[in-house]
Amino acid sequence: MARTTKTLSLFPLSDLSSEIDVFHHESQARKSGYSLIAGVDEAGRGPLAGPVVAAAVILPEGMTLEGVKDSKAMTEKAREEAFFLINEKALAIGVGVVDAKTIDESNILKASLDAMKRAVLRLTPAAEFLLVDGTYPVSVDTAQRCLVKGDRISHSVSAASVVAKVYRDRIMRSFHAIYPRYGFSENKGYGTAGHLAAIRAHGACPIHRLTFRGVA
């Protein structure tokens, strides 16, 4: 299990400097003796179709990647450009994918955490400390801290959010070629009016999440 009890005390929740310094949490971890610090985030918790994808990214110390921020605040073109930059500059990147069938068999929270675990375990070199977007720790034996809105306040988590989002979007564009009637290249599996209408007209396809409202 993650050693969250031990590591959380290193970072006072009352410290507001992270609001203006996207390297604050990385710096605090380095002061505590950690060198290889990975940001961890996921994409695809809300869609009605397709996998949930997580990414873990270790950046060189102090490196600012221009244009990299919370992926939700970026255009598709900007994310693609940032994705190439991250792949060029990162010390390590890990990606984890959990498919729709597995999401239905468990639930989206468990699937998201499993995707994060897979991403972290694929890092080479391995991370010494994790900055995890959200409130739930990753089930690995690595020191970590959960950050609410981590993709906005940590540069490493922002990088992970970009990688996860771009990777998932590419998967959904590939699925569009197989199931074109659902418009996956545009909606990426989210419950848009057009997507919902396609489900009503044609039923669910093999990558739909059958336990999600709007599909069943």
mmCIF file with all atom_site columns, C-alpha atoms in Angstrom:
data_model
loop_
_atom_site.group_PDB
_atom_site.id
_atom_site.type_symbol
_atom_site.label_atom_id
_atom_site.label_alt_id
_atom_site.label_comp_id
_atom_site.label_asym_id
_atom_site.label_entity_id
_atom_site.label_seq_id
_atom_site.pdbx_PDB_ins_code
_atom_site.Cartn_x
_atom_site.Cartn_y
_atom_site.Cartn_z
_atom_site.occupancy
_atom_site.B_iso_or_equiv
_atom_site.pdbx_formal_charge
_atom_site.auth_seq_id
_atom_site.auth_comp_id
_atom_site.auth_asym_id
_atom_site.auth_atom_id
_atom_site.pdbx_PDB_model_num
ATOM 1   C CA . MET A 1 1   ? 0.000   0.000  0.000   1.00 0.00 ? 1   MET A CA 1
ATOM 2   C CA . ALA A 1 2   ? 1.103   3.583  -0.548  1.00 0.00 ? 2   ALA A CA 1
ATOM 3   C CA . ARG A 1 3   ? 2.821   5.230  2.396   1.00 0.00 ? 3   ARG A CA 1
ATOM 4   C CA . THR A 1 4   ? 0.532   8.215  2.407   1.00 0.00 ? 4   THR A CA 1
ATOM 5   C CA . THR A 1 5   ? 0.325   8.672  6.190   1.00 0.00 ? 5   THR A CA 1
ATOM 6   C CA . LYS A 1 6   ? 4.051   9.127  6.428   1.00 0.00 ? 6   LYS A CA 1
ATOM 7   C CA . THR A 1 7   ? 4.455   11.451 3.474   1.00 0.00 ? 7   THR A CA 1
ATOM 8   C CA . LEU A 1 8   ? 1.421   13.687 3.804   1.00 0.00 ? 8   LEU A CA 1
ATOM 9   C CA . SER A 1 9   ? 2.817   15.341 6.909   1.00 0.00 ? 9   SER A CA 1
ATOM 10  C CA . LEU A 1 10  ? 5.665   16.728 4.828   1.00 0.00 ? 10  LEU A CA 1
ATOM 11  C CA . PHE A 1 11  ? 3.265   19.024 3.017   1.00 0.00 ? 11  PHE A CA 1
ATOM 12  C CA . PRO A 1 12  ? 1.094   21.281 5.224   1.00 0.00 ? 12  PRO A CA 1
ATOM 13  C CA . LEU A 1 13  ? -2.347  21.647 3.690   1.00 0.00 ? 13  LEU A CA 1
ATOM 14  C CA . SER A 1 14  ? -2.409  25.274 4.792   1.00 0.00 ? 14  SER A CA 1
ATOM 15  C CA . ASP A 1 15  ? 0.521   26.133 2.531   1.00 0.00 ? 15  ASP A CA 1
ATOM 16  C CA . LEU A 1 16  ? -0.969  28.157 -0.329  1.00 0.00 ? 16  LEU A CA 1
ATOM 17  C CA . SER A 1 17  ? 2.238   28.768 -2.274  1.00 0.00 ? 17  SER A CA 1
ATOM 18  C CA . SER A 1 18  ? 1.294   25.989 -4.735  1.00 0.00 ? 18  SER A CA 1
ATOM 19  C CA . GLU A 1 19  ? -1.348  28.339 -6.107  1.00 0.00 ? 19  GLU A CA 1
ATOM 20  C CA . ILE A 1 20  ? 1.368   30.477 -7.657  1.00 0.00 ? 20  ILE A CA 1
ATOM 21  C CA . ASP A 1 21  ? 4.262   28.032 -7.982  1.00 0.00 ? 21  ASP A CA 1
ATOM 22  C CA . VAL A 1 22  ? 3.630   24.964 -10.139 1.00 0.00 ? 22  VAL A CA 1
ATOM 23  C CA . PHE A 1 23  ? 6.885   23.449 -8.853  1.00 0.00 ? 23  PHE A CA 1
ATOM 24  C CA . HIS A 1 24  ? 6.017   23.878 -5.176  1.00 0.00 ? 24  HIS A CA 1
ATOM 25  C CA . HIS A 1 25  ? 5.109   20.245 -4.516  1.00 0.00 ? 25  HIS A CA 1
ATOM 26  C CA . GLU A 1 26  ? 8.009   18.930 -6.567  1.00 0.00 ? 26  GLU A CA 1
ATOM 27  C CA . SER A 1 27  ? 10.375  21.202 -4.608  1.00 0.00 ? 27  SER A CA 1
ATOM 28  C CA . GLN A 1 28  ? 8.983   20.024 -1.269  1.00 0.00 ? 28  GLN A CA 1
ATOM 29  C CA . ALA A 1 29  ? 9.484   16.415 -2.282  1.00 0.00 ? 29  ALA A CA 1
ATOM 30  C CA . ARG A 1 30  ? 13.071  17.120 -3.327  1.00 0.00 ? 30  ARG A CA 1
ATOM 31  C CA . LYS A 1 31  ? 13.748  18.800 0.026   1.00 0.00 ? 31  LYS A CA 1
ATOM 32  C CA . SER A 1 32  ? 12.594  15.570 1.643   1.00 0.00 ? 32  SER A CA 1
ATOM 33  C CA . GLY A 1 33  ? 15.168  13.579 -0.306  1.00 0.00 ? 33  GLY A CA 1
ATOM 34  C CA . TYR A 1 34  ? 13.258  12.409 -3.376  1.00 0.00 ? 34  TYR A CA 1
ATOM 35  C CA . SER A 1 35  ? 14.742  12.895 -6.842  1.00 0.00 ? 35  SER A CA 1
ATOM 36  C CA . LEU A 1 36  ? 12.543  11.067 -9.336  1.00 0.00 ? 36  LEU A CA 1
ATOM 37  C CA . ILE A 1 37  ? 9.109   12.636 -8.922  1.00 0.00 ? 37  ILE A CA 1
ATOM 38  C CA . ALA A 1 38  ? 6.227   11.579 -11.132 1.00 0.00 ? 38  ALA A CA 1
ATOM 39  C CA . GLY A 1 39  ? 3.014   13.433 -11.809 1.00 0.00 ? 39  GLY A CA 1
ATOM 40  C CA . VAL A 1 40  ? 0.055   11.065 -12.237 1.00 0.00 ? 40  VAL A CA 1
ATOM 41  C CA . ASP A 1 41  ? -3.326  11.808 -13.824 1.00 0.00 ? 41  ASP A CA 1
ATOM 42  C CA . GLU A 1 42  ? -6.075  10.117 -15.809 1.00 0.00 ? 42  GLU A CA 1
ATOM 43  C CA . ALA A 1 43  ? -8.418  10.913 -18.665 1.00 0.00 ? 43  ALA A CA 1
ATOM 44  C CA . GLY A 1 44  ? -11.765 9.421  -19.509 1.00 0.00 ? 44  GLY A CA 1
ATOM 45  C CA . ARG A 1 45  ? -13.698 8.928  -16.295 1.00 0.00 ? 45  ARG A CA 1
ATOM 46  C CA . GLY A 1 46  ? -16.864 10.544 -17.640 1.00 0.00 ? 46  GLY A CA 1
ATOM 47  C CA . PRO A 1 47  ? -17.381 9.215  -21.179 1.00 0.00 ? 47  PRO A CA 1
ATOM 48  C CA . LEU A 1 48  ? -19.988 6.616  -22.115 1.00 0.00 ? 48  LEU A CA 1
ATOM 49  C CA . ALA A 1 49  ? -17.557 4.681  -24.285 1.00 0.00 ? 49  ALA A CA 1
ATOM 50  C CA . GLY A 1 50  ? -13.911 3.740  -24.509 1.00 0.00 ? 50  GLY A CA 1
ATOM 51  C CA . PRO A 1 51  ? -11.191 3.151  -21.936 1.00 0.00 ? 51  PRO A CA 1
ATOM 52  C CA . VAL A 1 52  ? -9.942  5.187  -19.037 1.00 0.00 ? 52  VAL A CA 1
ATOM 53  C CA . VAL A 1 53  ? -6.291  6.114  -19.591 1.00 0.00 ? 53  VAL A CA 1
ATOM 54  C CA . ALA A 1 54  ? -3.727  7.215  -17.017 1.00 0.00 ? 54  ALA A CA 1
ATOM 55  C CA . ALA A 1 55  ? -0.241  8.615  -17.416 1.00 0.00 ? 55  ALA A CA 1
ATOM 56  C CA . ALA A 1 56  ? 2.728   9.058  -15.122 1.00 0.00 ? 56  ALA A CA 1
ATOM 57  C CA . VAL A 1 57  ? 5.446   11.524 -16.117 1.00 0.00 ? 57  VAL A CA 1
ATOM 58  C CA . ILE A 1 58  ? 8.845   12.256 -14.572 1.00 0.00 ? 58  ILE A CA 1
ATOM 59  C CA . LEU A 1 59  ? 10.294  15.576 -15.709 1.00 0.00 ? 59  LEU A CA 1
ATOM 60  C CA . PRO A 1 60  ? 13.876  16.796 -15.235 1.00 0.00 ? 60  PRO A CA 1
ATOM 61  C CA . GLU A 1 61  ? 14.319  18.922 -12.130 1.00 0.00 ? 61  GLU A CA 1
ATOM 62  C CA . GLY A 1 62  ? 13.107  22.496 -12.648 1.00 0.00 ? 62  GLY A CA 1
ATOM 63  C CA . MET A 1 63  ? 12.263  22.036 -16.320 1.00 0.00 ? 63  MET A CA 1
ATOM 64  C CA . THR A 1 64  ? 9.363   24.175 -17.545 1.00 0.00 ? 64  THR A CA 1
ATOM 65  C CA . LEU A 1 65  ? 7.697   22.872 -20.672 1.00 0.00 ? 65  LEU A CA 1
ATOM 66  C CA . GLU A 1 66  ? 6.189   25.804 -22.533 1.00 0.00 ? 66  GLU A CA 1
ATOM 67  C CA . GLY A 1 67  ? 2.476   25.509 -23.095 1.00 0.00 ? 67  GLY A CA 1
ATOM 68  C CA . VAL A 1 68  ? 1.996   22.542 -20.746 1.00 0.00 ? 68  VAL A CA 1
ATOM 69  C CA . LYS A 1 69  ? -0.888  23.061 -18.306 1.00 0.00 ? 69  LYS A CA 1
ATOM 70  C CA . ASP A 1 70  ? -4.135  21.405 -17.300 1.00 0.00 ? 70  ASP A CA 1
ATOM 71  C CA . SER A 1 71  ? -5.116  19.544 -20.477 1.00 0.00 ? 71  SER A CA 1
ATOM 72  C CA . LYS A 1 72  ? -8.763  20.578 -20.056 1.00 0.00 ? 72  LYS A CA 1
ATOM 73  C CA . ALA A 1 73  ? -7.699  24.200 -20.502 1.00 0.00 ? 73  ALA A CA 1
ATOM 74  C CA . MET A 1 74  ? -5.888  23.502 -23.789 1.00 0.00 ? 74  MET A CA 1
ATOM 75  C CA . THR A 1 75  ? -7.032  23.207 -27.373 1.00 0.00 ? 75  THR A CA 1
ATOM 76  C CA . GLU A 1 76  ? -6.581  19.893 -29.164 1.00 0.00 ? 76  GLU A CA 1
ATOM 77  C CA . LYS A 1 77  ? -3.791  21.381 -31.287 1.00 0.00 ? 77  LYS A CA 1
ATOM 78  C CA . ALA A 1 78  ? -2.005  22.717 -28.195 1.00 0.00 ? 78  ALA A CA 1
ATOM 79  C CA . ARG A 1 79  ? -2.269  19.327 -26.477 1.00 0.00 ? 79  ARG A CA 1
ATOM 80  C CA . GLU A 1 80  ? -0.776  17.550 -29.481 1.00 0.00 ? 80  GLU A CA 1
ATOM 81  C CA . GLU A 1 81  ? 2.149   19.994 -29.555 1.00 0.00 ? 81  GLU A CA 1
ATOM 82  C CA . ALA A 1 82  ? 2.649   19.611 -25.802 1.00 0.00 ? 82  ALA A CA 1
ATOM 83  C CA . PHE A 1 83  ? 2.479   15.823 -26.120 1.00 0.00 ? 83  PHE A CA 1
ATOM 84  C CA . PHE A 1 84  ? 5.436   15.794 -28.511 1.00 0.00 ? 84  PHE A CA 1
ATOM 85  C CA . LEU A 1 85  ? 7.388   18.156 -26.247 1.00 0.00 ? 85  LEU A CA 1
ATOM 86  C CA . ILE A 1 86  ? 6.763   16.021 -23.170 1.00 0.00 ? 86  ILE A CA 1
ATOM 87  C CA . ASN A 1 87  ? 7.840   12.878 -25.021 1.00 0.00 ? 87  ASN A CA 1
ATOM 88  C CA . GLU A 1 88  ? 11.022  14.640 -26.083 1.00 0.00 ? 88  GLU A CA 1
ATOM 89  C CA . LYS A 1 89  ? 11.966  16.074 -22.687 1.00 0.00 ? 89  LYS A CA 1
ATOM 90  C CA . ALA A 1 90  ? 10.600  13.733 -20.013 1.00 0.00 ? 90  ALA A CA 1
ATOM 91  C CA . LEU A 1 91  ? 12.908  11.389 -18.124 1.00 0.00 ? 91  LEU A CA 1
ATOM 92  C CA . ALA A 1 92  ? 10.205  8.720  -18.111 1.00 0.00 ? 92  ALA A CA 1
ATOM 93  C CA . ILE A 1 93  ? 6.592   8.243  -19.207 1.00 0.00 ? 93  ILE A CA 1
ATOM 94  C CA . GLY A 1 94  ? 4.248   5.421  -18.276 1.00 0.00 ? 94  GLY A CA 1
ATOM 95  C CA . VAL A 1 95  ? 0.741   4.865  -19.636 1.00 0.00 ? 95  VAL A CA 1
ATOM 96  C CA . GLY A 1 96  ? -1.985  2.605  -18.281 1.00 0.00 ? 96  GLY A CA 1
ATOM 97  C CA . VAL A 1 97  ? -5.204  1.682  -20.112 1.00 0.00 ? 97  VAL A CA 1
ATOM 98  C CA . VAL A 1 98  ? -8.304  -0.027 -18.689 1.00 0.00 ? 98  VAL A CA 1
ATOM 99  C CA . ASP A 1 99  ? -11.011 -0.974 -21.170 1.00 0.00 ? 99  ASP A CA 1
ATOM 100 C CA . ALA A 1 100 ? -14.773 -0.471 -21.011 1.00 0.00 ? 100 ALA A CA 1
ATOM 101 C CA . LYS A 1 101 ? -15.506 -4.113 -20.153 1.00 0.00 ? 101 LYS A CA 1
ATOM 102 C CA . THR A 1 102 ? -13.278 -3.929 -17.084 1.00 0.00 ? 102 THR A CA 1
ATOM 103 C CA . ILE A 1 103 ? -14.875 -0.611 -16.086 1.00 0.00 ? 103 ILE A CA 1
ATOM 104 C CA . ASP A 1 104 ? -18.279 -2.317 -16.175 1.00 0.00 ? 104 ASP A CA 1
ATOM 105 C CA . GLU A 1 105 ? -17.006 -5.283 -14.165 1.00 0.00 ? 105 GLU A CA 1
ATOM 106 C CA . SER A 1 106 ? -15.692 -3.076 -11.351 1.00 0.00 ? 106 SER A CA 1
ATOM 107 C CA . ASN A 1 107 ? -16.490 0.642  -11.395 1.00 0.00 ? 107 ASN A CA 1
ATOM 108 C CA . ILE A 1 108 ? -14.928 3.742  -12.870 1.00 0.00 ? 108 ILE A CA 1
ATOM 109 C CA . LEU A 1 109 ? -13.065 4.744  -9.684  1.00 0.00 ? 109 LEU A CA 1
ATOM 110 C CA . LYS A 1 110 ? -11.391 1.351  -9.328  1.00 0.00 ? 110 LYS A CA 1
ATOM 111 C CA . ALA A 1 111 ? -10.637 1.281  -13.034 1.00 0.00 ? 111 ALA A CA 1
ATOM 112 C CA . SER A 1 112 ? -9.087  4.759  -12.901 1.00 0.00 ? 112 SER A CA 1
ATOM 113 C CA . LEU A 1 113 ? -6.866  3.826  -9.959  1.00 0.00 ? 113 LEU A CA 1
ATOM 114 C CA . ASP A 1 114 ? -5.876  0.601  -11.711 1.00 0.00 ? 114 ASP A CA 1
ATOM 115 C CA . ALA A 1 115 ? -4.914  2.590  -14.813 1.00 0.00 ? 115 ALA A CA 1
ATOM 116 C CA . MET A 1 116 ? -2.813  4.902  -12.616 1.00 0.00 ? 116 MET A CA 1
ATOM 117 C CA . LYS A 1 117 ? -1.112  1.898  -11.012 1.00 0.00 ? 117 LYS A CA 1
ATOM 118 C CA . ARG A 1 118 ? -0.298  0.432  -14.425 1.00 0.00 ? 118 ARG A CA 1
ATOM 119 C CA . ALA A 1 119 ? 1.127   3.775  -15.582 1.00 0.00 ? 119 ALA A CA 1
ATOM 120 C CA . VAL A 1 120 ? 3.331   4.136  -12.499 1.00 0.00 ? 120 VAL A CA 1
ATOM 121 C CA . LEU A 1 121 ? 4.644   0.571  -12.761 1.00 0.00 ? 121 LEU A CA 1
ATOM 122 C CA . ARG A 1 122 ? 5.662   1.186  -16.379 1.00 0.00 ? 122 ARG A CA 1
ATOM 123 C CA . LEU A 1 123 ? 8.002   4.060  -15.510 1.00 0.00 ? 123 LEU A CA 1
ATOM 124 C CA . THR A 1 124 ? 11.679  3.442  -16.279 1.00 0.00 ? 124 THR A CA 1
ATOM 125 C CA . PRO A 1 125 ? 13.394  4.585  -14.172 1.00 0.00 ? 125 PRO A CA 1
ATOM 126 C CA . ALA A 1 126 ? 10.891  4.004  -11.393 1.00 0.00 ? 126 ALA A CA 1
ATOM 127 C CA . ALA A 1 127 ? 9.485   6.986  -9.509  1.00 0.00 ? 127 ALA A CA 1
ATOM 128 C CA . GLU A 1 128 ? 10.574  7.674  -5.937  1.00 0.00 ? 128 GLU A CA 1
ATOM 129 C CA . PHE A 1 129 ? 7.626   9.953  -5.191  1.00 0.00 ? 129 PHE A CA 1
ATOM 130 C CA . LEU A 1 130 ? 4.208   10.458 -6.783  1.00 0.00 ? 130 LEU A CA 1
ATOM 131 C CA . LEU A 1 131 ? 2.068   13.572 -7.092  1.00 0.00 ? 131 LEU A CA 1
ATOM 132 C CA . VAL A 1 132 ? -1.378  12.168 -7.810  1.00 0.00 ? 132 VAL A CA 1
ATOM 133 C CA . ASP A 1 133 ? -4.281  14.188 -9.134  1.00 0.00 ? 133 ASP A CA 1
ATOM 134 C CA . GLY A 1 134 ? -7.367  13.804 -6.962  1.00 0.00 ? 134 GLY A CA 1
ATOM 135 C CA . THR A 1 135 ? -8.041  12.454 -3.494  1.00 0.00 ? 135 THR A CA 1
ATOM 136 C CA . TYR A 1 136 ? -7.270  8.740  -3.819  1.00 0.00 ? 136 TYR A CA 1
ATOM 137 C CA . PRO A 1 137 ? -3.726  7.309  -3.583  1.00 0.00 ? 137 PRO A CA 1
ATOM 138 C CA . VAL A 1 138 ? -2.334  4.838  -6.072  1.00 0.00 ? 138 VAL A CA 1
ATOM 139 C CA . SER A 1 139 ? -1.964  1.308  -4.710  1.00 0.00 ? 139 SER A CA 1
ATOM 140 C CA . VAL A 1 140 ? 1.804   1.038  -5.063  1.00 0.00 ? 140 VAL A CA 1
ATOM 141 C CA . ASP A 1 141 ? 4.581   0.968  -2.507  1.00 0.00 ? 141 ASP A CA 1
ATOM 142 C CA . THR A 1 142 ? 5.808   4.436  -3.420  1.00 0.00 ? 142 THR A CA 1
ATOM 143 C CA . ALA A 1 143 ? 5.678   7.590  -1.302  1.00 0.00 ? 143 ALA A CA 1
ATOM 144 C CA . GLN A 1 144 ? 3.053   9.944  -2.656  1.00 0.00 ? 144 GLN A CA 1
ATOM 145 C CA . ARG A 1 145 ? 0.731   12.852 -2.125  1.00 0.00 ? 145 ARG A CA 1
ATOM 146 C CA . CYS A 1 146 ? -2.741  13.379 -3.543  1.00 0.00 ? 146 CYS A CA 1
ATOM 147 C CA . LEU A 1 147 ? -3.413  16.860 -4.904  1.00 0.00 ? 147 LEU A CA 1
ATOM 148 C CA . VAL A 1 148 ? -6.920  18.194 -5.448  1.00 0.00 ? 148 VAL A CA 1
ATOM 149 C CA . LYS A 1 149 ? -6.846  19.904 -8.865  1.00 0.00 ? 149 LYS A CA 1
ATOM 150 C CA . GLY A 1 150 ? -3.284  18.676 -9.190  1.00 0.00 ? 150 GLY A CA 1
ATOM 151 C CA . ASP A 1 151 ? -3.367  19.178 -12.955 1.00 0.00 ? 151 ASP A CA 1
ATOM 152 C CA . ARG A 1 152 ? -3.642  22.920 -12.290 1.00 0.00 ? 152 ARG A CA 1
ATOM 153 C CA . ILE A 1 153 ? -1.092  23.308 -9.491  1.00 0.00 ? 153 ILE A CA 1
ATOM 154 C CA . SER A 1 154 ? 1.700   20.872 -10.386 1.00 0.00 ? 154 SER A CA 1
ATOM 155 C CA . HIS A 1 155 ? 3.685   21.005 -13.615 1.00 0.00 ? 155 HIS A CA 1
ATOM 156 C CA . SER A 1 156 ? 4.386   17.267 -13.440 1.00 0.00 ? 156 SER A CA 1
ATOM 157 C CA . VAL A 1 157 ? 0.702   16.439 -13.031 1.00 0.00 ? 157 VAL A CA 1
ATOM 158 C CA . SER A 1 158 ? -0.172  18.832 -15.867 1.00 0.00 ? 158 SER A CA 1
ATOM 159 C CA . ALA A 1 159 ? 2.234   16.925 -18.109 1.00 0.00 ? 159 ALA A CA 1
ATOM 160 C CA . ALA A 1 160 ? 0.603   13.642 -17.103 1.00 0.00 ? 160 ALA A CA 1
ATOM 161 C CA . SER A 1 161 ? -2.838  15.069 -17.848 1.00 0.00 ? 161 SER A CA 1
ATOM 162 C CA . VAL A 1 162 ? -1.729  16.011 -21.366 1.00 0.00 ? 162 VAL A CA 1
ATOM 163 C CA . VAL A 1 163 ? -0.235  12.593 -22.081 1.00 0.00 ? 163 VAL A CA 1
ATOM 164 C CA . ALA A 1 164 ? -3.314  10.758 -20.789 1.00 0.00 ? 164 ALA A CA 1
ATOM 165 C CA . LYS A 1 165 ? -5.721  12.959 -22.724 1.00 0.00 ? 165 LYS A CA 1
ATOM 166 C CA . VAL A 1 166 ? -3.859  12.823 -26.054 1.00 0.00 ? 166 VAL A CA 1
ATOM 167 C CA . TYR A 1 167 ? -3.267  9.077  -25.765 1.00 0.00 ? 167 TYR A CA 1
ATOM 168 C CA . ARG A 1 168 ? -6.956  8.454  -25.068 1.00 0.00 ? 168 ARG A CA 1
ATOM 169 C CA . ASP A 1 169 ? -8.117  10.777 -27.845 1.00 0.00 ? 169 ASP A CA 1
ATOM 170 C CA . ARG A 1 170 ? -5.990  8.826  -30.314 1.00 0.00 ? 170 ARG A CA 1
ATOM 171 C CA . ILE A 1 171 ? -7.547  5.574  -29.136 1.00 0.00 ? 171 ILE A CA 1
ATOM 172 C CA . MET A 1 172 ? -11.022 7.020  -29.668 1.00 0.00 ? 172 MET A CA 1
ATOM 173 C CA . ARG A 1 173 ? -10.143 8.230  -33.150 1.00 0.00 ? 173 ARG A CA 1
ATOM 174 C CA . SER A 1 174 ? -9.015  4.675  -33.955 1.00 0.00 ? 174 SER A CA 1
ATOM 175 C CA . PHE A 1 175 ? -12.329 3.321  -32.667 1.00 0.00 ? 175 PHE A CA 1
ATOM 176 C CA . HIS A 1 176 ? -14.132 5.791  -34.927 1.00 0.00 ? 176 HIS A CA 1
ATOM 177 C CA . ALA A 1 177 ? -12.763 3.922  -37.923 1.00 0.00 ? 177 ALA A CA 1
ATOM 178 C CA . ILE A 1 178 ? -14.391 0.733  -36.595 1.00 0.00 ? 178 ILE A CA 1
ATOM 179 C CA . TYR A 1 179 ? -17.656 2.240  -35.316 1.00 0.00 ? 179 TYR A CA 1
ATOM 180 C CA . PRO A 1 180 ? -18.138 5.430  -37.392 1.00 0.00 ? 180 PRO A CA 1
ATOM 181 C CA . ARG A 1 181 ? -21.862 5.878  -36.658 1.00 0.00 ? 181 ARG A CA 1
ATOM 182 C CA . TYR A 1 182 ? -21.160 7.055  -33.083 1.00 0.00 ? 182 TYR A CA 1
ATOM 183 C CA . GLY A 1 183 ? -18.873 9.978  -33.943 1.00 0.00 ? 183 GLY A CA 1
ATOM 184 C CA . PHE A 1 184 ? -16.059 8.938  -31.606 1.00 0.00 ? 184 PHE A CA 1
ATOM 185 C CA . SER A 1 185 ? -13.515 11.048 -33.492 1.00 0.00 ? 185 SER A CA 1
ATOM 186 C CA . GLU A 1 186 ? -15.399 14.143 -32.376 1.00 0.00 ? 186 GLU A CA 1
ATOM 187 C CA . ASN A 1 187 ? -17.104 13.285 -29.081 1.00 0.00 ? 187 ASN A CA 1
ATOM 188 C CA . LYS A 1 188 ? -14.353 10.953 -27.771 1.00 0.00 ? 188 LYS A CA 1
ATOM 189 C CA . GLY A 1 189 ? -17.072 8.871  -26.171 1.00 0.00 ? 189 GLY A CA 1
ATOM 190 C CA . TYR A 1 190 ? -18.682 11.650 -24.149 1.00 0.00 ? 190 TYR A CA 1
ATOM 191 C CA . GLY A 1 191 ? -22.459 11.885 -23.971 1.00 0.00 ? 191 GLY A CA 1
ATOM 192 C CA . THR A 1 192 ? -23.103 14.547 -26.569 1.00 0.00 ? 192 THR A CA 1
ATOM 193 C CA . ALA A 1 193 ? -26.552 14.910 -28.105 1.00 0.00 ? 193 ALA A CA 1
ATOM 194 C CA . GLY A 1 194 ? -25.367 13.285 -31.313 1.00 0.00 ? 194 GLY A CA 1
ATOM 195 C CA . HIS A 1 195 ? -23.752 10.381 -29.470 1.00 0.00 ? 195 HIS A CA 1
ATOM 196 C CA . LEU A 1 196 ? -26.862 9.742  -27.374 1.00 0.00 ? 196 LEU A CA 1
ATOM 197 C CA . ALA A 1 197 ? -29.011 9.831  -30.507 1.00 0.00 ? 197 ALA A CA 1
ATOM 198 C CA . ALA A 1 198 ? -26.733 7.262  -32.155 1.00 0.00 ? 198 ALA A CA 1
ATOM 199 C CA . ILE A 1 199 ? -27.047 4.953  -29.160 1.00 0.00 ? 199 ILE A CA 1
ATOM 200 C CA . ARG A 1 200 ? -30.838 5.220  -29.298 1.00 0.00 ? 200 ARG A CA 1
ATOM 201 C CA . ALA A 1 201 ? -30.837 4.502  -33.003 1.00 0.00 ? 201 ALA A CA 1
ATOM 202 C CA . HIS A 1 202 ? -28.263 1.707  -33.143 1.00 0.00 ? 202 HIS A CA 1
ATOM 203 C CA . GLY A 1 203 ? -27.806 0.443  -29.601 1.00 0.00 ? 203 GLY A CA 1
ATOM 204 C CA . ALA A 1 204 ? -24.474 0.082  -27.847 1.00 0.00 ? 204 ALA A CA 1
ATOM 205 C CA . CYS A 1 205 ? -21.288 -1.103 -29.543 1.00 0.00 ? 205 CYS A CA 1
ATOM 206 C CA . PRO A 1 206 ? -18.574 -3.276 -27.921 1.00 0.00 ? 206 PRO A CA 1
ATOM 207 C CA . ILE A 1 207 ? -16.674 -0.314 -26.447 1.00 0.00 ? 207 ILE A CA 1
ATOM 208 C CA . HIS A 1 208 ? -19.664 1.277  -24.708 1.00 0.00 ? 208 HIS A CA 1
ATOM 209 C CA . ARG A 1 209 ? -19.781 1.251  -20.909 1.00 0.00 ? 209 ARG A CA 1
ATOM 210 C CA . LEU A 1 210 ? -22.983 -0.666 -20.363 1.00 0.00 ? 210 LEU A CA 1
ATOM 211 C CA . THR A 1 211 ? -23.299 0.352  -16.709 1.00 0.00 ? 211 THR A CA 1
ATOM 212 C CA . PHE A 1 212 ? -23.294 4.084  -17.509 1.00 0.00 ? 212 PHE A CA 1
ATOM 213 C CA . ARG A 1 213 ? -26.509 6.088  -17.646 1.00 0.00 ? 213 ARG A CA 1
ATOM 214 C CA . GLY A 1 214 ? -27.317 6.957  -21.230 1.00 0.00 ? 214 GLY A CA 1
ATOM 215 C CA . VAL A 1 215 ? -26.067 3.607  -22.539 1.00 0.00 ? 215 VAL A CA 1
ATOM 216 C CA . ALA A 1 216 ? -28.143 1.009  -20.676 1.00 0.00 ? 216 ALA A CA 1
#
